[in-house]
Amino acid sequence: MPSVDSLLEATLPLKREFYSRDPIEVARDCLGKVLVYGQTAGRIVETEAYLGVDDEASHSWRGITKRNQVLFGRPGHAYVYFIYGMYECLNFVAAPEGQAGGVLIRALEPLAGVERMRRRRPAAKRTEDLASGPGKLTVALGITRKLNGSDLISGPLQVRAFRTGAPPEVAVTRRIGISRSADLPLRFLIRGSPFVSGKRVD
DNA sequence: AGTTCGATCGCCT
DNA sequence: GGCGATCGAACTG
């Protein structure tokens, strides 16, 4: 199990341009990237795209509000919101400059700081369940609304790409836990990963 | 000012 | 497969 320090050596930070694209492309390309916060890190294995227009499930759909304003700001920032009275969800602001859009991070494969994650998530009996959901991964890494609006390029929450290695095989499904615009194929997973929410997709 | 309900999770049957 | 927990944002009047 690598330390955060050795992961930082094996990876490079993503640039702003990575996020300044269609959220569908960003959601797909986030798979296999590494999310680092404090002494914990995980590989992104599941994402969902939320569009600025033509997507009633997106928080940006009804226009700008106090809660969702970072979705309308610069790409490459964290949008963290509170849901169901107890959980926080992490998104990356992702859209061409001037448009609103985001990528919900739905599951991670723990890579570093696993014991810390276990202490934060005693309910998880298996490593596969430590960060296998949007509310679980924020608890596992200690991500809270304090990070809403923080810059993913220069801030404490980093996203990095491995220097070497083939890109992962990707599966696509409909999104989870929404009712409006539910049929759109906007959920992306690493094929065969046991760390995704719900059942593995082959 | 009151109400509704949600981009969830874990425990119960 | 079903449901309760728990609370803030957003909408209604």
Tab-separated table of C-alpha atoms (C1' of nucleotides) in Angstrom:
chain	number	residue	atom	x	y	z
A	1	MET	CA	0.000	0.000	0.000
A	2	PRO	CA	1.717	3.241	-1.147
A	3	SER	CA	2.019	6.312	1.040
A	4	VAL	CA	0.607	9.641	-0.106
A	5	ASP	CA	4.183	10.829	-0.716
A	6	SER	CA	5.002	8.013	-3.110
A	7	LEU	CA	1.675	8.539	-4.895
A	8	LEU	CA	2.610	12.174	-5.427
A	9	GLU	CA	5.811	11.013	-7.101
A	10	ALA	CA	3.988	8.565	-9.350
A	11	THR	CA	1.435	11.146	-10.529
A	12	LEU	CA	1.207	14.626	-12.051
A	13	PRO	CA	-1.361	17.332	-11.289
A	14	LEU	CA	-4.144	17.938	-13.794
A	15	LYS	CA	-4.325	21.307	-15.528
A	16	ARG	CA	-7.244	23.696	-15.664
A	17	GLU	CA	-7.953	22.739	-19.288
A	18	PHE	CA	-8.831	19.228	-18.168
A	19	TYR	CA	-11.951	20.630	-16.519
A	20	SER	CA	-12.817	23.214	-19.182
A	21	ARG	CA	-14.597	20.676	-21.367
A	22	ASP	CA	-17.972	19.007	-21.725
A	23	PRO	CA	-18.803	17.418	-18.334
A	24	ILE	CA	-19.520	14.122	-20.083
A	25	GLU	CA	-15.933	13.929	-21.326
A	26	VAL	CA	-14.551	15.065	-17.970
A	27	ALA	CA	-16.623	12.474	-16.081
A	28	ARG	CA	-15.280	9.698	-18.281
A	29	ASP	CA	-11.683	10.945	-18.132
A	30	CYS	CA	-11.738	11.265	-14.343
A	31	LEU	CA	-11.819	7.478	-14.074
A	32	GLY	CA	-8.419	6.191	-13.004
A	33	LYS	CA	-7.287	9.601	-11.702
A	34	VAL	CA	-6.128	9.954	-8.091
A	35	LEU	CA	-7.890	12.114	-5.504
A	36	VAL	CA	-5.591	13.245	-2.689
A	37	TYR	CA	-6.599	14.974	0.545
A	38	GLY	CA	-4.436	15.101	3.629
A	39	GLN	CA	-2.917	11.711	4.347
A	40	THR	CA	-5.557	9.822	2.347
A	41	ALA	CA	-5.914	9.135	-1.355
A	42	GLY	CA	-8.011	7.023	-3.692
A	43	ARG	CA	-8.395	6.157	-7.341
A	44	ILE	CA	-11.602	7.411	-8.918
A	45	VAL	CA	-13.627	4.420	-10.125
A	46	GLU	CA	-17.146	5.874	-10.568
A	47	THR	CA	-18.471	9.287	-11.667
A	48	GLU	CA	-21.605	10.948	-12.983
A	49	ALA	CA	-21.940	13.927	-15.320
A	50	TYR	CA	-24.395	16.732	-14.534
A	51	LEU	CA	-25.052	19.134	-17.384
A	52	GLY	CA	-25.818	22.822	-17.313
A	53	VAL	CA	-28.827	22.717	-19.613
A	54	ASP	CA	-31.222	19.975	-20.723
A	55	ASP	CA	-30.632	18.171	-17.434
A	56	GLU	CA	-33.342	18.569	-14.809
A	57	ALA	CA	-31.348	16.471	-12.334
A	58	SER	CA	-28.495	18.964	-12.222
A	59	HIS	CA	-28.307	21.446	-9.351
A	60	SER	CA	-27.585	24.106	-11.959
A	61	TRP	CA	-30.890	23.483	-13.746
A	62	ARG	CA	-32.952	26.131	-11.919
A	63	GLY	CA	-30.267	28.775	-12.093
A	64	ILE	CA	-27.751	30.207	-9.687
A	65	THR	CA	-28.426	30.113	-5.930
A	66	LYS	CA	-26.318	30.538	-2.824
A	67	ARG	CA	-25.778	26.791	-2.589
A	68	ASN	CA	-24.840	26.054	-6.194
A	69	GLN	CA	-22.957	29.213	-7.128
A	70	VAL	CA	-19.570	27.531	-7.509
A	71	LEU	CA	-21.085	25.380	-10.259
A	72	PHE	CA	-21.385	28.606	-12.238
A	73	GLY	CA	-17.817	29.667	-11.556
A	74	ARG	CA	-14.476	28.599	-12.975
A	75	PRO	CA	-13.929	24.958	-13.898
A	76	GLY	CA	-11.525	22.971	-11.763
A	77	HIS	CA	-13.004	23.827	-8.382
A	78	ALA	CA	-14.722	21.617	-5.806
A	79	TYR	CA	-18.501	21.830	-5.352
A	80	VAL	CA	-19.366	20.177	-2.022
A	81	TYR	CA	-22.962	20.136	-0.817
A	82	PHE	CA	-24.901	18.683	2.105
A	83	ILE	CA	-27.644	16.123	1.410
A	84	TYR	CA	-30.194	14.052	3.339
A	85	GLY	CA	-29.358	15.812	6.574
A	86	MET	CA	-26.131	13.848	7.047
A	87	TYR	CA	-23.947	13.425	4.006
A	88	GLU	CA	-21.753	15.587	1.833
A	89	CYS	CA	-21.146	14.976	-1.847
A	90	LEU	CA	-18.089	16.029	-3.864
A	91	ASN	CA	-18.266	17.352	-7.411
A	92	PHE	CA	-15.702	18.829	-9.757
A	93	VAL	CA	-16.877	21.955	-11.566
A	94	ALA	CA	-16.480	20.923	-15.192
A	95	ALA	CA	-17.709	22.743	-18.292
A	96	PRO	CA	-16.418	25.068	-20.990
A	97	GLU	CA	-15.700	28.530	-19.511
A	98	GLY	CA	-18.929	30.427	-19.003
A	99	GLN	CA	-21.157	27.371	-18.756
A	100	ALA	CA	-22.316	25.435	-15.677
A	101	GLY	CA	-21.688	21.743	-15.213
A	102	GLY	CA	-20.236	19.232	-12.809
A	103	VAL	CA	-18.928	15.760	-12.220
A	104	LEU	CA	-20.139	13.892	-9.130
A	105	ILE	CA	-17.448	11.649	-7.669
A	106	ARG	CA	-19.284	8.473	-6.663
A	107	ALA	CA	-16.658	5.936	-5.598
A	108	LEU	CA	-12.959	5.509	-4.886
A	109	GLU	CA	-10.535	2.636	-4.631
A	110	PRO	CA	-8.553	3.391	-1.456
A	111	LEU	CA	-4.850	3.804	-2.220
A	112	ALA	CA	-3.271	5.489	0.804
A	113	GLY	CA	-4.261	6.183	4.393
A	114	VAL	CA	-6.543	3.159	4.506
A	115	GLU	CA	-6.286	2.762	8.276
A	116	ARG	CA	-7.372	6.367	8.703
A	117	MET	CA	-10.338	5.662	6.431
A	118	ARG	CA	-11.280	2.630	8.503
A	119	ARG	CA	-11.320	4.717	11.669
A	120	ARG	CA	-13.577	7.255	9.998
A	121	ARG	CA	-15.916	4.578	8.608
A	122	PRO	CA	-16.252	1.807	11.187
A	123	ALA	CA	-19.455	0.642	9.499
A	124	ALA	CA	-17.450	-0.539	6.489
A	125	LYS	CA	-16.506	-4.155	7.048
A	126	ARG	CA	-14.554	-4.585	3.821
A	127	THR	CA	-11.996	-2.357	2.109
A	128	GLU	CA	-14.239	-2.417	-0.957
A	129	ASP	CA	-16.934	-0.553	1.017
A	130	LEU	CA	-14.773	2.198	2.513
A	131	ALA	CA	-15.493	4.686	-0.288
A	132	SER	CA	-18.070	2.907	-2.485
A	133	GLY	CA	-20.580	5.757	-2.639
A	134	PRO	CA	-20.650	9.574	-2.801
A	135	GLY	CA	-21.462	9.978	0.893
A	136	LYS	CA	-19.008	7.290	1.937
A	137	LEU	CA	-15.977	8.663	0.150
A	138	THR	CA	-16.297	12.122	1.673
A	139	VAL	CA	-16.392	10.587	5.151
A	140	ALA	CA	-13.457	8.297	4.347
A	141	LEU	CA	-11.274	11.193	3.159
A	142	GLY	CA	-12.575	13.813	5.603
A	143	ILE	CA	-14.037	16.036	2.884
A	144	THR	CA	-16.614	18.554	4.114
A	145	ARG	CA	-18.364	21.711	2.950
A	146	LYS	CA	-15.356	23.676	4.145
A	147	LEU	CA	-13.841	22.634	0.816
A	148	ASN	CA	-16.721	24.034	-1.240
A	149	GLY	CA	-15.177	26.364	-3.810
A	150	SER	CA	-11.597	25.245	-3.249
A	151	ASP	CA	-9.317	25.128	-6.289
A	152	LEU	CA	-8.464	21.607	-7.416
A	153	ILE	CA	-5.281	22.844	-9.093
A	154	SER	CA	-3.741	24.787	-6.200
A	155	GLY	CA	-5.808	23.867	-3.127
A	156	PRO	CA	-5.585	21.152	-0.464
A	157	LEU	CA	-7.780	18.776	-2.476
A	158	GLN	CA	-5.806	17.551	-5.460
A	159	VAL	CA	-6.574	15.467	-8.516
A	160	ARG	CA	-3.630	13.824	-10.229
A	161	ALA	CA	-2.933	11.477	-13.138
A	162	PHE	CA	-0.552	8.526	-13.111
A	163	ARG	CA	2.562	9.160	-15.206
A	164	THR	CA	2.340	5.737	-16.813
A	165	GLY	CA	-0.240	3.034	-17.384
A	166	ALA	CA	-3.065	2.322	-19.791
A	167	PRO	CA	-6.356	4.187	-19.364
A	168	PRO	CA	-9.055	2.077	-17.685
A	169	GLU	CA	-11.850	0.264	-19.493
A	170	VAL	CA	-15.073	2.218	-19.027
A	171	ALA	CA	-18.679	1.113	-18.605
A	172	VAL	CA	-21.658	3.499	-18.935
A	173	THR	CA	-25.075	3.299	-17.227
A	174	ARG	CA	-27.903	5.583	-16.194
A	175	ARG	CA	-27.422	7.717	-13.099
A	176	ILE	CA	-28.277	6.597	-9.556
A	177	GLY	CA	-30.750	8.045	-7.089
A	178	ILE	CA	-32.454	10.612	-9.291
A	179	SER	CA	-35.916	10.708	-10.836
A	180	ARG	CA	-35.724	13.509	-13.392
A	181	SER	CA	-33.667	12.987	-16.551
A	182	ALA	CA	-33.004	9.511	-15.191
A	183	ASP	CA	-32.604	7.723	-18.494
A	184	LEU	CA	-29.542	9.562	-19.719
A	185	PRO	CA	-26.363	7.416	-19.942
A	186	LEU	CA	-24.229	9.683	-17.741
A	187	ARG	CA	-22.771	7.340	-15.107
A	188	PHE	CA	-19.252	6.095	-15.780
A	189	LEU	CA	-17.472	3.208	-14.034
A	190	ILE	CA	-14.235	1.316	-14.343
A	191	ARG	CA	-15.255	-1.997	-15.800
A	192	GLY	CA	-15.003	-4.836	-13.301
A	193	SER	CA	-13.933	-2.702	-10.339
A	194	PRO	CA	-15.155	-4.090	-6.984
A	195	PHE	CA	-14.912	-0.606	-5.433
A	196	VAL	CA	-17.932	0.950	-7.193
A	197	SER	CA	-21.280	1.671	-5.500
A	198	GLY	CA	-23.805	-1.091	-5.957
A	199	LYS	CA	-22.892	-4.097	-8.028
A	200	ARG	CA	-19.741	-4.479	-10.085
A	201	VAL	CA	-20.281	-3.822	-13.812
A	202	ASP	CA	-18.480	-6.082	-16.272
B	1	DA	C1'	-42.998	31.285	8.142
B	2	DG	C1'	-44.119	26.733	6.841
B	3	DT	C1'	-43.465	22.777	3.958
B	4	DT	C1'	-41.411	19.598	1.060
B	5	DC	C1'	-37.958	16.565	-0.281
B	6	DG	C1'	-33.417	15.329	-1.729
B	7	DA	C1'	-27.100	13.521	-6.814
B	8	DT	C1'	-27.534	8.671	0.649
B	9	DC	C1'	-26.519	5.125	3.906
B	10	DG	C1'	-27.055	1.326	6.958
B	11	DC	C1'	-29.951	-1.656	9.252
B	12	DC	C1'	-34.043	-4.393	9.237
B	13	DT	C1'	-36.969	-8.099	7.294
C	1	DG	C1'	-36.451	-4.787	-0.984
C	2	DG	C1'	-38.035	-1.310	2.467
C	3	DC	C1'	-37.518	2.345	5.593
C	4	DG	C1'	-35.907	5.675	9.156
C	5	DA	C1'	-32.423	9.078	10.233
C	6	DT	C1'	-31.747	14.127	9.941
C	7	DC	C1'	-31.485	19.031	8.203
C	8	DG	C1'	-30.792	22.690	4.997
C	9	DA	C1'	-32.020	24.601	0.567
C	10	DA	C1'	-35.510	26.005	-2.255
C	11	DC	C1'	-40.087	26.768	-3.199
C	12	DT	C1'	-44.922	28.340	-1.810
C	13	DG	C1'	-48.024	31.629	-0.065
